[in-house]
PDB file of C-alpha atoms in Angstrom:
ATOM      1  CA  MET A  26       6.130 173.054  40.571  1.00  0.00           C
ATOM      2  CA  LEU A  27       9.771 173.030  39.496  1.00  0.00           C
ATOM      3  CA  LEU A  28      11.628 169.789  38.763  1.00  0.00           C
ATOM      4  CA  TYR A  29      15.341 170.599  38.851  1.00  0.00           C
ATOM      5  CA  PHE A  30      18.637 168.771  38.981  1.00  0.00           C
ATOM      6  CA  GLY A  31      22.113 170.270  38.795  1.00  0.00           C
ATOM      7  CA  HIS A  32      25.442 169.776  40.485  1.00  0.00           C
ATOM      8  CA  GLU A  33      25.353 167.835  43.741  1.00  0.00           C
ATOM      9  CA  ASP A  34      28.140 169.953  45.252  1.00  0.00           C
ATOM     10  CA  GLU A  35      26.661 173.131  46.754  1.00  0.00           C
ATOM     11  CA  ASN A  36      29.839 175.104  45.974  1.00  0.00           C
ATOM     12  CA  ALA A  37      29.971 174.090  42.300  1.00  0.00           C
ATOM     13  CA  PRO A  38      29.737 176.854  39.713  1.00  0.00           C
ATOM     14  CA  HIS A  39      26.258 177.363  38.297  1.00  0.00           C
ATOM     15  CA  THR A  40      26.880 175.641  35.002  1.00  0.00           C
ATOM     16  CA  GLN A  41      24.821 172.819  33.584  1.00  0.00           C
ATOM     17  CA  GLY A  42      21.656 171.815  35.420  1.00  0.00           C
ATOM     18  CA  VAL A  43      18.259 171.176  33.859  1.00  0.00           C
ATOM     19  CA  ALA A  44      14.702 171.980  34.925  1.00  0.00           C
ATOM     20  CA  LEU A  45      11.095 171.414  33.955  1.00  0.00           C
ATOM     21  CA  MET A  46       8.387 173.800  35.172  1.00  0.00           C
ATOM     22  CA  LEU A  47       4.938 172.229  35.637  1.00  0.00           C
ATOM     23  CA  SER A  48       1.629 174.064  35.639  1.00  0.00           C
ATOM     24  CA  LYS A  49      -1.008 173.253  38.255  1.00  0.00           C
ATOM     25  CA  VAL A  50      -2.808 171.121  35.665  1.00  0.00           C
ATOM     26  CA  ALA A  51       0.333 169.078  34.927  1.00  0.00           C
ATOM     27  CA  ARG A  52       1.133 168.348  38.587  1.00  0.00           C
ATOM     28  CA  ASN A  53      -1.651 165.815  39.154  1.00  0.00           C
ATOM     29  CA  PRO A  54      -0.775 163.408  36.330  1.00  0.00           C
ATOM     30  CA  LEU A  55       2.947 163.441  37.281  1.00  0.00           C
ATOM     31  CA  VAL A  56       3.858 159.872  38.252  1.00  0.00           C
ATOM     32  CA  GLU A  57       7.574 160.324  38.894  1.00  0.00           C
ATOM     33  CA  TRP A  58      10.666 162.031  37.624  1.00  0.00           C
ATOM     34  CA  GLU A  59      14.330 161.126  37.598  1.00  0.00           C
ATOM     35  CA  SER A  60      17.614 162.796  36.809  1.00  0.00           C
ATOM     36  CA  HIS A  61      20.184 161.337  34.460  1.00  0.00           C
ATOM     37  CA  GLY A  62      23.136 163.493  35.408  1.00  0.00           C
ATOM     38  CA  SER A  63      23.198 167.266  35.470  1.00  0.00           C
ATOM     39  CA  ARG A  64      21.992 167.637  31.871  1.00  0.00           C
ATOM     40  CA  ILE A  65      18.947 165.342  31.483  1.00  0.00           C
ATOM     41  CA  ILE A  66      15.753 164.736  33.442  1.00  0.00           C
ATOM     42  CA  LYS A  67      12.812 162.535  32.523  1.00  0.00           C
ATOM     43  CA  ALA A  68       9.291 162.975  33.881  1.00  0.00           C
ATOM     44  CA  LEU A  69       6.510 160.404  33.515  1.00  0.00           C
ATOM     45  CA  PHE A  70       2.871 161.457  33.331  1.00  0.00           C
ATOM     46  CA  LYS A  71      -0.381 159.475  33.407  1.00  0.00           C
ATOM     47  CA  THR A  72      -2.646 159.901  30.408  1.00  0.00           C
ATOM     48  CA  LYS A  73      -6.358 159.235  30.007  1.00  0.00           C
ATOM     49  CA  LYS A  74      -5.517 156.252  27.812  1.00  0.00           C
ATOM     50  CA  GLU A  75      -5.160 153.098  29.907  1.00  0.00           C
ATOM     51  CA  GLY A  76      -1.622 151.703  29.905  1.00  0.00           C
ATOM     52  CA  ILE A  77      -0.053 154.661  28.092  1.00  0.00           C
ATOM     53  CA  THR A  78       2.418 156.958  29.791  1.00  0.00           C
ATOM     54  CA  MET A  79       3.800 160.237  28.500  1.00  0.00           C
ATOM     55  CA  ASN A  80       7.564 160.603  28.881  1.00  0.00           C
ATOM     56  CA  ILE A  81       8.942 164.141  28.839  1.00  0.00           C
ATOM     57  CA  ILE A  82      12.709 164.231  28.429  1.00  0.00           C
ATOM     58  CA  GLN A  83      14.192 167.652  29.170  1.00  0.00           C
ATOM     59  CA  CYS A  84      17.846 168.160  28.330  1.00  0.00           C
ATOM     60  CA  TYR A  85      20.599 170.732  28.216  1.00  0.00           C
ATOM     61  CA  ALA A  86      23.274 169.608  25.764  1.00  0.00           C
ATOM     62  CA  PRO A  87      26.942 170.523  25.842  1.00  0.00           C
ATOM     63  CA  THR A  88      27.884 173.262  23.391  1.00  0.00           C
ATOM     64  CA  ASN A  89      29.568 172.464  20.090  1.00  0.00           C
ATOM     65  CA  ASP A  90      32.904 173.690  21.402  1.00  0.00           C
ATOM     66  CA  SER A  91      32.799 171.234  24.343  1.00  0.00           C
ATOM     67  CA  ASN A  92      35.135 168.268  24.468  1.00  0.00           C
ATOM     68  CA  ASP A  93      34.086 165.547  21.979  1.00  0.00           C
ATOM     69  CA  ASP A  94      34.042 162.880  24.715  1.00  0.00           C
ATOM     70  CA  ILE A  95      31.608 164.951  26.800  1.00  0.00           C
ATOM     71  CA  LYS A  96      29.336 165.455  23.779  1.00  0.00           C
ATOM     72  CA  ASP A  97      29.510 161.757  22.872  1.00  0.00           C
ATOM     73  CA  GLN A  98      28.644 160.699  26.431  1.00  0.00           C
ATOM     74  CA  PHE A  99      25.695 163.097  26.508  1.00  0.00           C
ATOM     75  CA  TYR A 100      24.211 161.919  23.194  1.00  0.00           C
ATOM     76  CA  GLU A 101      24.802 158.246  24.043  1.00  0.00           C
ATOM     77  CA  ARG A 102      23.018 158.727  27.381  1.00  0.00           C
ATOM     78  CA  LEU A 103      20.179 160.617  25.687  1.00  0.00           C
ATOM     79  CA  GLN A 104      19.800 157.888  23.052  1.00  0.00           C
ATOM     80  CA  SER A 105      19.750 155.205  25.765  1.00  0.00           C
ATOM     81  CA  ILE A 106      17.027 157.040  27.715  1.00  0.00           C
ATOM     82  CA  ILE A 107      14.899 157.420  24.580  1.00  0.00           C
ATOM     83  CA  GLU A 108      15.342 153.738  23.674  1.00  0.00           C
ATOM     84  CA  LYS A 109      14.200 152.648  27.158  1.00  0.00           C
ATOM     85  CA  CYS A 110      10.848 154.421  26.748  1.00  0.00           C
ATOM     86  CA  PRO A 111       8.196 151.869  25.730  1.00  0.00           C
ATOM     87  CA  ARG A 112       7.214 152.271  22.078  1.00  0.00           C
ATOM     88  CA  LYS A 113       3.511 152.364  22.981  1.00  0.00           C
ATOM     89  CA  ASP A 114       4.070 155.426  25.156  1.00  0.00           C
ATOM     90  CA  LEU A 115       4.269 159.035  24.030  1.00  0.00           C
ATOM     91  CA  THR A 116       7.813 160.405  24.303  1.00  0.00           C
ATOM     92  CA  ILE A 117       8.603 164.087  23.881  1.00  0.00           C
ATOM     93  CA  LEU A 118      12.198 165.310  23.768  1.00  0.00           C
ATOM     94  CA  MET A 119      12.703 168.971  24.499  1.00  0.00           C
ATOM     95  CA  GLY A 120      15.279 171.347  25.847  1.00  0.00           C
ATOM     96  CA  ASP A 121      18.325 173.232  24.721  1.00  0.00           C
ATOM     97  CA  LEU A 122      20.301 170.976  22.406  1.00  0.00           C
ATOM     98  CA  ASN A 123      22.975 173.668  21.995  1.00  0.00           C
ATOM     99  CA  ALA A 124      23.829 172.303  18.598  1.00  0.00           C
ATOM    100  CA  LYS A 125      24.039 173.337  15.046  1.00  0.00           C
ATOM    101  CA  VAL A 126      22.935 170.401  12.968  1.00  0.00           C
ATOM    102  CA  GLY A 127      24.282 169.276   9.630  1.00  0.00           C
ATOM    103  CA  ILE A 128      27.140 170.374   7.464  1.00  0.00           C
ATOM    104  CA  ASP A 129      25.633 173.845   6.982  1.00  0.00           C
ATOM    105  CA  ASN A 130      25.495 174.383  10.795  1.00  0.00           C
ATOM    106  CA  SER A 131      21.802 175.276  10.895  1.00  0.00           C
ATOM    107  CA  GLY A 132      20.999 176.484  14.370  1.00  0.00           C
ATOM    108  CA  TYR A 133      18.450 178.238  16.530  1.00  0.00           C
ATOM    109  CA  GLU A 134      18.319 181.258  14.291  1.00  0.00           C
ATOM    110  CA  ASP A 135      16.991 179.087  11.455  1.00  0.00           C
ATOM    111  CA  ILE A 136      14.239 177.418  13.451  1.00  0.00           C
ATOM    112  CA  LYS A 137      13.055 180.084  15.906  1.00  0.00           C
ATOM    113  CA  VAL A 138      10.219 181.016  13.539  1.00  0.00           C
ATOM    114  CA  THR A 139       8.627 177.609  14.240  1.00  0.00           C
ATOM    115  CA  THR A 140       8.346 178.172  18.002  1.00  0.00           C
ATOM    116  CA  ASN A 141       4.710 179.335  18.012  1.00  0.00           C
ATOM    117  CA  MET A 142       3.656 176.537  15.680  1.00  0.00           C
ATOM    118  CA  LEU A 143       5.385 173.889  17.829  1.00  0.00           C
ATOM    119  CA  HIS A 144       3.830 175.316  20.990  1.00  0.00           C
ATOM    120  CA  LEU A 145       0.338 175.055  19.490  1.00  0.00           C
ATOM    121  CA  LEU A 146       1.047 171.526  18.249  1.00  0.00           C
ATOM    122  CA  PHE A 147       2.278 170.259  21.628  1.00  0.00           C
ATOM    123  CA  LYS A 148      -0.589 171.998  23.419  1.00  0.00           C
ATOM    124  CA  LYS A 149      -3.076 170.225  21.120  1.00  0.00           C
ATOM    125  CA  ILE A 150      -1.346 166.866  21.697  1.00  0.00           C
ATOM    126  CA  TRP A 151      -1.462 167.435  25.462  1.00  0.00           C
ATOM    127  CA  GLU A 152      -5.131 168.412  25.498  1.00  0.00           C
ATOM    128  CA  GLU A 153      -6.375 165.734  23.077  1.00  0.00           C
ATOM    129  CA  GLU A 154      -3.891 163.049  24.175  1.00  0.00           C
ATOM    130  CA  GLN A 155      -3.613 162.102  20.522  1.00  0.00           C
ATOM    131  CA  VAL A 156      -0.289 161.938  18.700  1.00  0.00           C
ATOM    132  CA  PRO A 157       0.068 162.033  14.912  1.00  0.00           C
ATOM    133  CA  MET A 158       0.377 158.453  13.619  1.00  0.00           C
ATOM    134  CA  ASP A 159       3.634 159.062  11.753  1.00  0.00           C
ATOM    135  CA  TRP A 160       5.286 160.013  15.057  1.00  0.00           C
ATOM    136  CA  ASN A 161       5.477 156.285  15.815  1.00  0.00           C
ATOM    137  CA  GLU A 162       8.418 156.095  13.434  1.00  0.00           C
ATOM    138  CA  GLY A 163      11.977 157.072  14.266  1.00  0.00           C
ATOM    139  CA  TYR A 164      14.571 158.545  11.982  1.00  0.00           C
ATOM    140  CA  ILE A 165      18.276 158.392  12.677  1.00  0.00           C
ATOM    141  CA  ILE A 166      19.849 161.786  12.172  1.00  0.00           C
ATOM    142  CA  LYS A 167      23.609 161.892  11.830  1.00  0.00           C
ATOM    143  CA  ILE A 168      25.323 164.783  13.538  1.00  0.00           C
ATOM    144  CA  PRO A 169      28.842 165.515  12.293  1.00  0.00           C
ATOM    145  CA  LYS A 170      31.749 165.841  14.686  1.00  0.00           C
ATOM    146  CA  LYS A 171      35.061 167.460  13.931  1.00  0.00           C
ATOM    147  CA  GLY A 172      37.311 165.574  11.553  1.00  0.00           C
ATOM    148  CA  ASP A 173      37.075 163.771   8.245  1.00  0.00           C
ATOM    149  CA  LEU A 174      33.364 163.464   7.399  1.00  0.00           C
ATOM    150  CA  SER A 175      34.054 160.552   5.060  1.00  0.00           C
ATOM    151  CA  LYS A 176      34.672 158.388   8.170  1.00  0.00           C
ATOM    152  CA  CYS A 177      31.745 156.961  10.141  1.00  0.00           C
ATOM    153  CA  GLU A 178      33.409 157.570  13.514  1.00  0.00           C
ATOM    154  CA  ASN A 179      33.182 161.322  12.895  1.00  0.00           C
ATOM    155  CA  TYR A 180      29.387 161.241  13.226  1.00  0.00           C
ATOM    156  CA  ARG A 181      27.069 160.612  16.131  1.00  0.00           C
ATOM    157  CA  GLY A 182      23.480 159.591  15.586  1.00  0.00           C
ATOM    158  CA  ILE A 183      20.285 160.453  17.381  1.00  0.00           C
ATOM    159  CA  THR A 184      16.853 159.036  16.670  1.00  0.00           C
ATOM    160  CA  LEU A 185      14.044 161.534  16.228  1.00  0.00           C
TER     161      LEU A 185
END
């Protein structure tokens, strides 16, 4: 099953858009899904634990060379969606964040070696429906924008 949302106009260029592919096993616990513009979707899944939902947020971020207002709107919307997820629920953020983080511009090339490890970790979490206890905490990560980095307005924050 493919959950997809992109441009509403059929004649729009094929830019943006976000999707989540579900296996046969993942289809049954799917409660609902919703789009939050052409770059973010959120899917809710039942878990075996009573009263706990798993929120999967799939996103496709604007690139670093995009307009600052577009990037700010995206990250503000993403932060708002994350904050609306109940703290008791499991929330997983994934997708293409199209960003290089920090002053040293670390990007995909620096983290691609962790892909197999992360896949195994998320597979174990899915199968056991048990999340590491320290994942209940959030950390605000500041992402620099262009401009004078000694000024607060030249950063945007996201909670991980």
